[in-house]
mmCIF file of C-alpha atoms in Angstrom:
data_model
loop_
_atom_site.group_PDB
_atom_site.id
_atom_site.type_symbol
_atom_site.label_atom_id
_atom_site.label_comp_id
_atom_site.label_asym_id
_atom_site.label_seq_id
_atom_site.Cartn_x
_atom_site.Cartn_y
_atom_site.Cartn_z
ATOM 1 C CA UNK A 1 0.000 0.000 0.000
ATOM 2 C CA UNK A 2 2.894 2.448 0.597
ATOM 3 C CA UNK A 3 4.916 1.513 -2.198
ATOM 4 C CA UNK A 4 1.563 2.064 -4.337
ATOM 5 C CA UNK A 5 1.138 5.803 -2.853
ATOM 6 C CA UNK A 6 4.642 6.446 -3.689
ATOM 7 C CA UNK A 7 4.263 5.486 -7.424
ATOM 8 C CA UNK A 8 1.368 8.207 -7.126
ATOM 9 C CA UNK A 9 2.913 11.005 -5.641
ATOM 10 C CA UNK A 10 5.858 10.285 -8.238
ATOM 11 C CA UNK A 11 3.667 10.602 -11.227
ATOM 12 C CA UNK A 12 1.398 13.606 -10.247
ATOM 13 C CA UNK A 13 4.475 15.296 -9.923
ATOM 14 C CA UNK A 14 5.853 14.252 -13.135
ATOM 15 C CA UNK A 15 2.465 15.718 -14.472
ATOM 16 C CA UNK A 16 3.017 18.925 -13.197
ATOM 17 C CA UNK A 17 6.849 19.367 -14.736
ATOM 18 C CA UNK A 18 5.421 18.475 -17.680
ATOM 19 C CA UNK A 19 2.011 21.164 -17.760
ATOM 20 C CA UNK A 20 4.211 23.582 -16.582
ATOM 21 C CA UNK A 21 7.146 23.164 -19.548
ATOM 22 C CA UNK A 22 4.248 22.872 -22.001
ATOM 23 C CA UNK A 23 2.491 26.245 -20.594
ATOM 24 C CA UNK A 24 6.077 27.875 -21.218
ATOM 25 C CA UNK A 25 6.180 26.493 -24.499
ATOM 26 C CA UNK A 26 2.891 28.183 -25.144
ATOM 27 C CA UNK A 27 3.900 31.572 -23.896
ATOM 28 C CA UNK A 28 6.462 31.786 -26.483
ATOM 29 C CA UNK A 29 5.454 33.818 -29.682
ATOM 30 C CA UNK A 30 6.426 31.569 -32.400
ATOM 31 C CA UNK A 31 8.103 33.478 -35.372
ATOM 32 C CA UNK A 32 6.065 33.778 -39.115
ATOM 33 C CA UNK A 33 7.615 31.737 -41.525
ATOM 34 C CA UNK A 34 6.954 33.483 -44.829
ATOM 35 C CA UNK A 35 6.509 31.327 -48.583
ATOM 36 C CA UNK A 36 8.270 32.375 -51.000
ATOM 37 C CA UNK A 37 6.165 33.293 -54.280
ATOM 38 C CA UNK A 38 7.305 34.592 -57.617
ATOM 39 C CA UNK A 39 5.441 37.199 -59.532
ATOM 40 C CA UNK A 40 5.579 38.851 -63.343
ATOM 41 C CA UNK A 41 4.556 42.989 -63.313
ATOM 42 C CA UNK A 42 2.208 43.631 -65.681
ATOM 43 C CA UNK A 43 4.335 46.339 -67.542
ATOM 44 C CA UNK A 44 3.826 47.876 -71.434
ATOM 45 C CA UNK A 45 5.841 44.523 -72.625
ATOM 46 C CA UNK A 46 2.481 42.277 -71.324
ATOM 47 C CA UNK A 47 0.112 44.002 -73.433
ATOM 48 C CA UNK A 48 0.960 42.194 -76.773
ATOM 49 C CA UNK A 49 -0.094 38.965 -78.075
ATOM 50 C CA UNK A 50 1.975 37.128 -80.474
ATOM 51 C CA UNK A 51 0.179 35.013 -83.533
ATOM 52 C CA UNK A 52 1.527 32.538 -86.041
ATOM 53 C CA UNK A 53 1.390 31.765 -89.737
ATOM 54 C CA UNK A 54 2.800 30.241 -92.433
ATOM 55 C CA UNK A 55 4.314 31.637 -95.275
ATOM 56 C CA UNK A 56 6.998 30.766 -97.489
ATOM 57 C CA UNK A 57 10.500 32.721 -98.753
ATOM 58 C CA UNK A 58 11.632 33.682 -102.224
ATOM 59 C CA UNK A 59 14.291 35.572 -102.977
ATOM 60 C CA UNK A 60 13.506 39.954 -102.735
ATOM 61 C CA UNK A 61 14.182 39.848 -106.501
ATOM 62 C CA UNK A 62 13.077 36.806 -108.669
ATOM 63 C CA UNK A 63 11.993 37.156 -112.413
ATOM 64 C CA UNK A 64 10.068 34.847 -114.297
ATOM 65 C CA UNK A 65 12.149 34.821 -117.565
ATOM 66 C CA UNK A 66 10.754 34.474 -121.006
ATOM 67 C CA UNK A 67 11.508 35.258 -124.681
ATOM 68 C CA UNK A 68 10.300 37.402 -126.621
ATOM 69 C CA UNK A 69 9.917 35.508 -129.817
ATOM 70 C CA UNK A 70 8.703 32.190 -130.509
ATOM 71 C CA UNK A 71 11.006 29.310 -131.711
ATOM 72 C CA UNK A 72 12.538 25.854 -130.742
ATOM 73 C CA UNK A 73 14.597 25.356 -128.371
ATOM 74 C CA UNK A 74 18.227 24.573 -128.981
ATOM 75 C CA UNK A 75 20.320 25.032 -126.344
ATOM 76 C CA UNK A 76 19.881 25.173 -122.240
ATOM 77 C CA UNK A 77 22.960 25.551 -120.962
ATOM 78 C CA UNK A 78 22.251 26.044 -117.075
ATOM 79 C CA UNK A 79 21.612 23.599 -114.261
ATOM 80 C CA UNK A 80 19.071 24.543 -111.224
ATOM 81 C CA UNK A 81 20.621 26.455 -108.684
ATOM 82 C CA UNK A 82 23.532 27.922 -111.335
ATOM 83 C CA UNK A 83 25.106 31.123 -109.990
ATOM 84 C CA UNK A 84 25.175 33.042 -113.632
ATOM 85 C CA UNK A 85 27.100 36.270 -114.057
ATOM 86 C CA UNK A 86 25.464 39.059 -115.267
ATOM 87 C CA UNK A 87 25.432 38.432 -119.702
ATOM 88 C CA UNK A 88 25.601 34.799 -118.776
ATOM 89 C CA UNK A 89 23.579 32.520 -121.469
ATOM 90 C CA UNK A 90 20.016 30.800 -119.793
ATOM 91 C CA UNK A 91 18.698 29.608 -122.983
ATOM 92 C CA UNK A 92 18.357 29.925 -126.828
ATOM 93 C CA UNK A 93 16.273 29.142 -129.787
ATOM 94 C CA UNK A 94 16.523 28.309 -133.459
ATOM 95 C CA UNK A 95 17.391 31.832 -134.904
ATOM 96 C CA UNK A 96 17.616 30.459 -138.557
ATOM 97 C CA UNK A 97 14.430 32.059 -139.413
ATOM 98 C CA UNK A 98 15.417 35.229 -137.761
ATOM 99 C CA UNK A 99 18.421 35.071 -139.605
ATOM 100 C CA UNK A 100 16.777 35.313 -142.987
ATOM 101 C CA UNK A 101 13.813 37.629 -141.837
ATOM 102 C CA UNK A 102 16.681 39.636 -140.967
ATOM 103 C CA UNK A 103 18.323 39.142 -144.917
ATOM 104 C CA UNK A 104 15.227 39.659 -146.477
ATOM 105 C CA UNK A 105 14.749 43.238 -144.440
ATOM 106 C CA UNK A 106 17.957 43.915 -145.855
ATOM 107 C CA UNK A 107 17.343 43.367 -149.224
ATOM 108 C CA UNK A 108 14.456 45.382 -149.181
ATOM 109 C CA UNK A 109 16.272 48.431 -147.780
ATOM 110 C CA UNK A 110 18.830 48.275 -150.173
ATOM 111 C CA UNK A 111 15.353 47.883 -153.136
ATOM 112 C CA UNK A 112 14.117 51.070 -151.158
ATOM 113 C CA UNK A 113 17.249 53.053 -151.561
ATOM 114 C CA UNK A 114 17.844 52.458 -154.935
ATOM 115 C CA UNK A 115 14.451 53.845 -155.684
ATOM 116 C CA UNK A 116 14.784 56.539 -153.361
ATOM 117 C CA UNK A 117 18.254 57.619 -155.518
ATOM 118 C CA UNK A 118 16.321 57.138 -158.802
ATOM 119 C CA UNK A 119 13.087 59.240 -157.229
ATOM 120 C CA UNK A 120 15.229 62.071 -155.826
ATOM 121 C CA UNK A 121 17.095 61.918 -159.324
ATOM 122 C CA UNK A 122 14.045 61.966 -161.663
ATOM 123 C CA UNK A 123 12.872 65.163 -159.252
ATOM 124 C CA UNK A 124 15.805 67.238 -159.719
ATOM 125 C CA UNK A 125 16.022 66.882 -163.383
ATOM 126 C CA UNK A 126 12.094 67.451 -163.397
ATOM 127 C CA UNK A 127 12.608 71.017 -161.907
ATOM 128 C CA UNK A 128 15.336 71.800 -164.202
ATOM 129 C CA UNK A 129 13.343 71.321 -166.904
ATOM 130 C CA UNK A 130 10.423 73.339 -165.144
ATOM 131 C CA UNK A 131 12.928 75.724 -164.712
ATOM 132 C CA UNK A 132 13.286 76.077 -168.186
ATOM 133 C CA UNK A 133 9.527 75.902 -169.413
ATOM 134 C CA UNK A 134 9.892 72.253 -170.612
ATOM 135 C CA UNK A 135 8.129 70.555 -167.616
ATOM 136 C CA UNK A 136 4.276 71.184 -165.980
ATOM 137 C CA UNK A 137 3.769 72.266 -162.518
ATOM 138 C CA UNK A 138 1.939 68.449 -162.721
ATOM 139 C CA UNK A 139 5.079 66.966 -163.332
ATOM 140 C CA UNK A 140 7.109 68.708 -160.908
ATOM 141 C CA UNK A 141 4.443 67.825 -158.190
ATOM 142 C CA UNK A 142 4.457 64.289 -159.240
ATOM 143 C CA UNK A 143 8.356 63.956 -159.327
ATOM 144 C CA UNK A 144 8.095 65.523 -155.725
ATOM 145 C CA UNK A 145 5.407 63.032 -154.425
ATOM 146 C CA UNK A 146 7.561 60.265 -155.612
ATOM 147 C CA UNK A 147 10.823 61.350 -154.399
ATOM 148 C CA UNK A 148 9.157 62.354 -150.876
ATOM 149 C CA UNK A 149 7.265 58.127 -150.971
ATOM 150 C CA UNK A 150 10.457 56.145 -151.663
ATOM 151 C CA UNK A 151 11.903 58.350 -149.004
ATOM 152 C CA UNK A 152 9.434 56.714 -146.251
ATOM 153 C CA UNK A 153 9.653 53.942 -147.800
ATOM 154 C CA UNK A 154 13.484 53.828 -147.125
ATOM 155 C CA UNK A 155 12.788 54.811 -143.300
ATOM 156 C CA UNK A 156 10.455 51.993 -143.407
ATOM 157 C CA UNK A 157 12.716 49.324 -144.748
ATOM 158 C CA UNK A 158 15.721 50.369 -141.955
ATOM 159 C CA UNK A 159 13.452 50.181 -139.061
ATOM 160 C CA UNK A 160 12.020 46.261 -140.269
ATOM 161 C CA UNK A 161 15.581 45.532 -140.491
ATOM 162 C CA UNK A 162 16.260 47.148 -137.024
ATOM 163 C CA UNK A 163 13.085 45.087 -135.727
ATOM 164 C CA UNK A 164 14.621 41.833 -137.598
ATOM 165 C CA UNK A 165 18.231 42.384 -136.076
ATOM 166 C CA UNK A 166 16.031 42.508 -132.454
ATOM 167 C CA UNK A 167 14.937 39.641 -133.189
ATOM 168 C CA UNK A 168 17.691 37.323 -133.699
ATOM 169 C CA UNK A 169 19.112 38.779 -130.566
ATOM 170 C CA UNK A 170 15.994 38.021 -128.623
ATOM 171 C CA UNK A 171 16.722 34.228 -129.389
ATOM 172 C CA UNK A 172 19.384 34.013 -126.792
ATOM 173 C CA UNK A 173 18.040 34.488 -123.039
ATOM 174 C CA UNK A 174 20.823 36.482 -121.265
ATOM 175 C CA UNK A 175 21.138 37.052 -117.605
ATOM 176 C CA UNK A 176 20.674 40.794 -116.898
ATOM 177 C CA UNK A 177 22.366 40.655 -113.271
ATOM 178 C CA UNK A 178 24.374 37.977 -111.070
ATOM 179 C CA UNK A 179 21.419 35.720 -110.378
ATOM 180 C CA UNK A 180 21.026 31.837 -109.777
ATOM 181 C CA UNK A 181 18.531 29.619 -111.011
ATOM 182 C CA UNK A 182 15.534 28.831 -109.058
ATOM 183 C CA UNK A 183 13.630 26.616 -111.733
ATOM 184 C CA UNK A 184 13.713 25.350 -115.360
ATOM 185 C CA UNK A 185 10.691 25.071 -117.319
ATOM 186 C CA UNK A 186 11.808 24.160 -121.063
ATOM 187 C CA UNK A 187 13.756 20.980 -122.057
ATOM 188 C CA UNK A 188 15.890 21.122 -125.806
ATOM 189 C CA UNK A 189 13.779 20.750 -129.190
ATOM 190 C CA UNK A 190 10.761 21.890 -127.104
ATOM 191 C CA UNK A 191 8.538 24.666 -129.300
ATOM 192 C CA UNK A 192 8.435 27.964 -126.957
ATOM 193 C CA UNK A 193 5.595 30.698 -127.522
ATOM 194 C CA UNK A 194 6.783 33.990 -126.858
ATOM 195 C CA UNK A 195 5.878 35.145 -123.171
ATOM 196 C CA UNK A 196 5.476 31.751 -122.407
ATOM 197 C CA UNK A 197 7.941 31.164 -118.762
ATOM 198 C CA UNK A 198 11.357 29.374 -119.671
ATOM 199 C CA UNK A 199 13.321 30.050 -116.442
ATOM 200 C CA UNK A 200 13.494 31.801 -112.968
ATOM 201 C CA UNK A 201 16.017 33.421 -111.352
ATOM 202 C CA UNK A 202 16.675 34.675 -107.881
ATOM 203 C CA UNK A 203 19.067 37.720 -107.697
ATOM 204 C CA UNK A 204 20.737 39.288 -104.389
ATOM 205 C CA UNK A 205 20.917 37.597 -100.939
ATOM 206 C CA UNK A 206 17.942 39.212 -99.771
ATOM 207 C CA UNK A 207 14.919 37.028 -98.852
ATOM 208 C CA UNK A 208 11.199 37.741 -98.088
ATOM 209 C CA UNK A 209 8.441 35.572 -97.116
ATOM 210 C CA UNK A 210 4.702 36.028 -98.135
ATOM 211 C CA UNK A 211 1.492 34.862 -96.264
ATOM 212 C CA UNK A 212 -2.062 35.853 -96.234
ATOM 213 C CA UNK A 213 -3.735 37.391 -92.517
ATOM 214 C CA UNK A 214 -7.428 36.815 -92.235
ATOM 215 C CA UNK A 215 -9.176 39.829 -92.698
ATOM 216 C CA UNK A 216 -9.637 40.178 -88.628
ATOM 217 C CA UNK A 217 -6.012 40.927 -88.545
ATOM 218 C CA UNK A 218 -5.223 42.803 -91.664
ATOM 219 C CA UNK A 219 -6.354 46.397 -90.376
ATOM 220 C CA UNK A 220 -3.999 46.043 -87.100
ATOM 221 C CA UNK A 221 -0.550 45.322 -89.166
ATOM 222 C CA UNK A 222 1.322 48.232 -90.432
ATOM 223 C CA UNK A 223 5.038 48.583 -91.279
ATOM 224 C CA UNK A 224 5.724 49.119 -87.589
ATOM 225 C CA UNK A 225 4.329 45.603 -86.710
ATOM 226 C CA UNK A 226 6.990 43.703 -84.918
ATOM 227 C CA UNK A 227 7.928 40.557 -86.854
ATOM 228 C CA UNK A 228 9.765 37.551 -86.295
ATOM 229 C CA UNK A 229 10.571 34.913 -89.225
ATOM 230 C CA UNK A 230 11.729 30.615 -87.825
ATOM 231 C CA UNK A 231 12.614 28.277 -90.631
ATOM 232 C CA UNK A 232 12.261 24.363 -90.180
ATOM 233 C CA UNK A 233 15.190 24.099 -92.272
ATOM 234 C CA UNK A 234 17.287 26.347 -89.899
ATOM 235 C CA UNK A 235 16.606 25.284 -86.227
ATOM 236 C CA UNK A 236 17.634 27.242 -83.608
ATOM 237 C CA UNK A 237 17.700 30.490 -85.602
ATOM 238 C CA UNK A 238 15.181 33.121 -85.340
ATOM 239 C CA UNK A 239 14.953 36.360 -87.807
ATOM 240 C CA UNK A 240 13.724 39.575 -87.046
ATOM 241 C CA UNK A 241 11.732 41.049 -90.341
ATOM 242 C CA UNK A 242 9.618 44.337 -91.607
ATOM 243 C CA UNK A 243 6.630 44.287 -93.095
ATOM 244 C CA UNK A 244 7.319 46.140 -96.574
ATOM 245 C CA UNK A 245 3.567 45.066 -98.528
ATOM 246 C CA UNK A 246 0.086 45.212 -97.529
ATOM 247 C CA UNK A 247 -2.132 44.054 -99.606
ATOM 248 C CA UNK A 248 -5.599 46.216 -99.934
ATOM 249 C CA UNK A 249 -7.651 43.587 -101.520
ATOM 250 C CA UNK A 250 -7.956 39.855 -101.007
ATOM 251 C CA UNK A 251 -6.035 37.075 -102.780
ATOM 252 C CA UNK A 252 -7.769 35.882 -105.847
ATOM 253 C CA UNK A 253 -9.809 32.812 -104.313
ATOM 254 C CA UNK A 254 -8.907 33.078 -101.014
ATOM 255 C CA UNK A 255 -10.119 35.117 -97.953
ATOM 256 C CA UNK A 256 -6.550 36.520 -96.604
ATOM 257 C CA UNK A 257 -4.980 39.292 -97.312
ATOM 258 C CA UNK A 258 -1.437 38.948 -98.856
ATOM 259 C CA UNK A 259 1.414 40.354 -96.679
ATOM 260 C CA UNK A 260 5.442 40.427 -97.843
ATOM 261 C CA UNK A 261 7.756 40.468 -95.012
ATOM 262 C CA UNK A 262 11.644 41.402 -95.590
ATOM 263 C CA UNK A 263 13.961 39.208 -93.470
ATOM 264 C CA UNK A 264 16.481 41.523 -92.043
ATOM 265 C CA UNK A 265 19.152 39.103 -91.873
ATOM 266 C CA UNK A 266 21.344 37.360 -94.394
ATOM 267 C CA UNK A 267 22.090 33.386 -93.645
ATOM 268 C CA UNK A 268 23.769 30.822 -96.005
ATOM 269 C CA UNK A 269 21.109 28.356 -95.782
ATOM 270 C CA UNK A 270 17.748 31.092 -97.276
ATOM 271 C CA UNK A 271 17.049 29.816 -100.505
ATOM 272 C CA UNK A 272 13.577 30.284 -102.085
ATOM 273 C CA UNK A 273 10.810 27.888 -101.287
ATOM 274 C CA UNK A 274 11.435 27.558 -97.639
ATOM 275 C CA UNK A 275 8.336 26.857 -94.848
ATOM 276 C CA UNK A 276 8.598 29.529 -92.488
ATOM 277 C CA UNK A 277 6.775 30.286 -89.760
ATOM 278 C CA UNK A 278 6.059 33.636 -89.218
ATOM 279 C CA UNK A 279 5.272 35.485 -85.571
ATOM 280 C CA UNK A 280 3.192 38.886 -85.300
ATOM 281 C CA UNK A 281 3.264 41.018 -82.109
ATOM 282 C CA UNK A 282 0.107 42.527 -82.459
ATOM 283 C CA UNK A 283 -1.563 45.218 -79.572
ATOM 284 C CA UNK A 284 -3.781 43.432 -77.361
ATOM 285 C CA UNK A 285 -6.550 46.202 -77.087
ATOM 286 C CA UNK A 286 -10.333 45.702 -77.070
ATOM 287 C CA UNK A 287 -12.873 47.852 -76.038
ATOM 288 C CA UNK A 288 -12.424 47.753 -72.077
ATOM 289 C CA UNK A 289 -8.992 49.136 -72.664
ATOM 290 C CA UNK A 290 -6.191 47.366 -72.175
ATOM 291 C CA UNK A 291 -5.440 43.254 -72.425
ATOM 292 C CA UNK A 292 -2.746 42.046 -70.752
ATOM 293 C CA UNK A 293 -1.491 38.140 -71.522
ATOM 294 C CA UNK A 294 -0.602 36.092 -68.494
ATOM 295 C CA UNK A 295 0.630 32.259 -68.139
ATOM 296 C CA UNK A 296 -2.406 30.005 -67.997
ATOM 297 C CA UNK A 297 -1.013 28.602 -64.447
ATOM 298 C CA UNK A 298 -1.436 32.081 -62.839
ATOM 299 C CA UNK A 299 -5.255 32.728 -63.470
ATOM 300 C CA UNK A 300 -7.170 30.524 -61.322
ATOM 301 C CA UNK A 301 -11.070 29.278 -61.720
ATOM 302 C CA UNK A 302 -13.290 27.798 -59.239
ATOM 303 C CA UNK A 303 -16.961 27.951 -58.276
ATOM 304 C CA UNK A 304 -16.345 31.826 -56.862
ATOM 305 C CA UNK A 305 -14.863 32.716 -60.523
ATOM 306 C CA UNK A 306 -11.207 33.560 -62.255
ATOM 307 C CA UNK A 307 -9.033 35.185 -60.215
ATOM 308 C CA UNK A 308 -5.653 35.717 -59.852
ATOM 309 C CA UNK A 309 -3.463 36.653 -56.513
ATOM 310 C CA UNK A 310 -1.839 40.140 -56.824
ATOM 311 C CA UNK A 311 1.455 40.649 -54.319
ATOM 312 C CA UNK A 312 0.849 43.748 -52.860
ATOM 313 C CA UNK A 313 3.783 45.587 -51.628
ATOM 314 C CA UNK A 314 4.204 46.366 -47.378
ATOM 315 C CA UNK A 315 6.738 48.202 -46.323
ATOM 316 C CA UNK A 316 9.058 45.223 -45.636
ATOM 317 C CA UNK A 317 11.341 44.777 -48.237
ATOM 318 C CA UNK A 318 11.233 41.786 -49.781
ATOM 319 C CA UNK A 319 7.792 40.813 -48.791
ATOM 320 C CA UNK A 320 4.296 41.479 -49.987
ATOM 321 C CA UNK A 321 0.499 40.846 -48.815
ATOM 322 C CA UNK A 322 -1.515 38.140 -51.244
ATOM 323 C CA UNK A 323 -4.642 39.953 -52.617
ATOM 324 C CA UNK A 324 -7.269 38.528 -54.422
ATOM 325 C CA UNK A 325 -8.071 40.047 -57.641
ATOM 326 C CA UNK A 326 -11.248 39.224 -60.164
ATOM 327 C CA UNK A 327 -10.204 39.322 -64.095
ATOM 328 C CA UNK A 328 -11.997 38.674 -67.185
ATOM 329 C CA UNK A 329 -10.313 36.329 -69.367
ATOM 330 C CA UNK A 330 -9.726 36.437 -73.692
ATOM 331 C CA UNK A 331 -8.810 34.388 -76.212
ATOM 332 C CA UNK A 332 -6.000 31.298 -75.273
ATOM 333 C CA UNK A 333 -2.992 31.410 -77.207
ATOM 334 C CA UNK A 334 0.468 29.905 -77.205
ATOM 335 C CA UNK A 335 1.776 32.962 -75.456
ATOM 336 C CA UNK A 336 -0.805 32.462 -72.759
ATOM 337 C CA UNK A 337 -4.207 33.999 -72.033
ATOM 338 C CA UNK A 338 -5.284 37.183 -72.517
ATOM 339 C CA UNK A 339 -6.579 39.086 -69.288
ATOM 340 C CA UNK A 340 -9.131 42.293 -70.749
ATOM 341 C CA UNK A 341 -10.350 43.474 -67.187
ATOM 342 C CA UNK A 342 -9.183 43.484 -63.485
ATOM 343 C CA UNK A 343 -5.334 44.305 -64.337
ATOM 344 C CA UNK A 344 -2.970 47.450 -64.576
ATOM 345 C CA UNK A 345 -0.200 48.430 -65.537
ATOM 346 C CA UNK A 346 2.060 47.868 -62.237
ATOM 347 C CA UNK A 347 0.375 45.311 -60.931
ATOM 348 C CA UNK A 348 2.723 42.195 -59.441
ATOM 349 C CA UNK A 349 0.685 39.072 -60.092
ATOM 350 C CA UNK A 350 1.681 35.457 -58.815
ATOM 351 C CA UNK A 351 2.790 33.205 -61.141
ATOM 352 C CA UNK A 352 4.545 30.213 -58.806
ATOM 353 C CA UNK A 353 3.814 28.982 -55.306
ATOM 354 C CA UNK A 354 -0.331 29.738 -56.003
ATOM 355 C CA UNK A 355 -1.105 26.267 -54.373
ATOM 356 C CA UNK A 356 0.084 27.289 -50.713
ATOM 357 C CA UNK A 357 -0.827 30.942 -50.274
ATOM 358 C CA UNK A 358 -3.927 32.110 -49.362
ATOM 359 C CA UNK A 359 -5.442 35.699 -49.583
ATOM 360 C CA UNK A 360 -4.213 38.364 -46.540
ATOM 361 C CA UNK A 361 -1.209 36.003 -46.924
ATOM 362 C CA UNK A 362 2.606 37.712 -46.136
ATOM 363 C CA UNK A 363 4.842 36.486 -48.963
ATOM 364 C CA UNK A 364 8.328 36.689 -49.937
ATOM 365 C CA UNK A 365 8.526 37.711 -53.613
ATOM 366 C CA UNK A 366 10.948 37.109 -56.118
ATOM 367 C CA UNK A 367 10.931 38.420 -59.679
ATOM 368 C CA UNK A 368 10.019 35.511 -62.052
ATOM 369 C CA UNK A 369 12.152 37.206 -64.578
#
């Protein structure tokens, strides 16, 4: 019975150590542990959204060639993707009927002159002998119409030979400047109609690529429109460009709007016929003012609406107080989604460490930039 009232006292006053170091525990202010939270500001750089299309490049300067007469062809002395010279040959065709064309104009201009001597001739003499009472003002008039016809008749002959002569140069295709061959339409022995495309050539290293923007875009693009310009063909490389055509009217069967954009940038791999995909910065403004475009993981959505957590700034530095903020949400793009009410410019909104904060929250924030 003693030993059990001993084992008692002991443990009541074990009891009471222990309430009293708990109570002192308790009386202690524990210190705030704050989360750490990264934030974007919502600054003039957030109020774009980007949009992509597809176009393709050609070279700044590339002629369809052609000649200007018809003929076979004889000779095609160029390869696809040539460098020529400027005065290089591209192509020629049979000039043996030019040739003679050319032979029979010149026969008949020497015919003309020959009557044109014997007309101016037979008009001299017929004034002498007007002079002298033995010819009719008729027959002076008549030797002066003739000698004035074979005249323009000469004139006449010289510029079909000038016209033939054109022509047998026109046979031979001749490259104007330093160029290289983007295509090759005619094979030898193949009849050619004149205007009808042989050949075209790219000239200069300067590239641009066209696309059509749906006619919802084509009133916000201007020269001034920032541009970039990828190619699959040349990864990892990105290409700033200007917008140097707008097109006023609609492509023929289409419902875009053609648009040429100069690349800025030489590179050894543009060539003509490349897939690029082209990126438009365009101003994010609607009718409420001002969008702003946000990553898709800081807007939240639940039963109370879309939201996102603003860090408002205390007088700590270093730290900010969670507030909740209601936004109206856009389109969804690959640069994020578009916030058109609830935001300004200056605002710090949460992008990382959403999950563990809650609003009235002290936060440490860190630029997620």
């Amino acid at each position: 019975m003693i030993r059990f009232k001993k084992f008692v006292g002991a443990s009541l006053a074990l009891a009471a150590v222990v309430s009293l170091s708990g109570c002192g525990q308790a009386d202690e202010e524990m210190p705030e542990r704050l989360r750490p939270v990264r934030f974007i500001t919502v600054n003039d750089d957030s109020v774009f959204r980007d949009r992509n299309f597809s176009g393709t490049s050609k070279s700044s300067r590339e002629s369809r060639l052609s000649f200007k007469v018809s003929g076979t062809v004889v000779n095609v002395p160029v390869q696809i993707g040539q460098r020529l010279n400027a005065g290089d040959l591209i192509a020629q065709i049979d000039p043996a009927s030019y040739v003679l064309q050319a032979q029979q104009a010149q026969a008949s201009l020497v015919e003309a002159e020959a009557n044109d001597r014997r007309a101016a001739a037979n008009y001299q003499r017929t004034k002498g002998l007007y002079a002298s009472d033995n010819a009719s003002l008729n027959d002076l008039e008549s030797a002066r119409a003739q000698a004035e016809s074979s005249g323009a008749v000469v004139a006449s002959a010289s510029k079909a030979l000038e016209i033939a002569r054109l022509n047998i140069s026109y046979t031979r295709l001749i490259a104007d400047t330093d160029c290289s061959i983007a295509s090759i339409d005619i094979e030898v022995n193949e009849n050619v109609s004149s205007g009808q495309q042989v050949a075209a050539v790219s000239c200069g290293d300067s590239f641009e690529v066209t696309l059509d923007l749906p006619e919802s875009l084509i009133g916000r693009v201007n020269e001034n429109t920032p541009v970039s310009v990828n190619f699959g063909a040349i990864p990892n490389e990105e290409f700033s460009g200007v917008i140097s055509e707008i097109a006023v009217t609609a492509a023929t069967g289409s419902a875009g709007f053609p648009v040429v954009v100069q690349i800025s940038a030489t590179h050894p791999l543009l060539r003509s016929g490349l897939a690029a995909n082209v990126t438009f910065q365009f101003d994010a403004v609607d009718s409420n003012g001002t969008a702003v475009i946000l990553p898709v993981t800081a807007v939240i959505n639940d039963p109370t609406g879309t939201f996102v957590f603003v860090a408002a700034p205390t007088d700590a530095e270093g730290e900010a107080l969670v507030t909740r903020r209601a936004v109206k949400v856009g389109e969804l793009s690959q640069s994020g989604i578009e916030i058109t009410e609830g935001l300004a410019l200056g605002d710090r909104v949460i992008t990382a460490g959403i999950s563990v904060i809650r609003e009235g929250q002290r936060v440490l924030i860190k630029d997620a930039t």
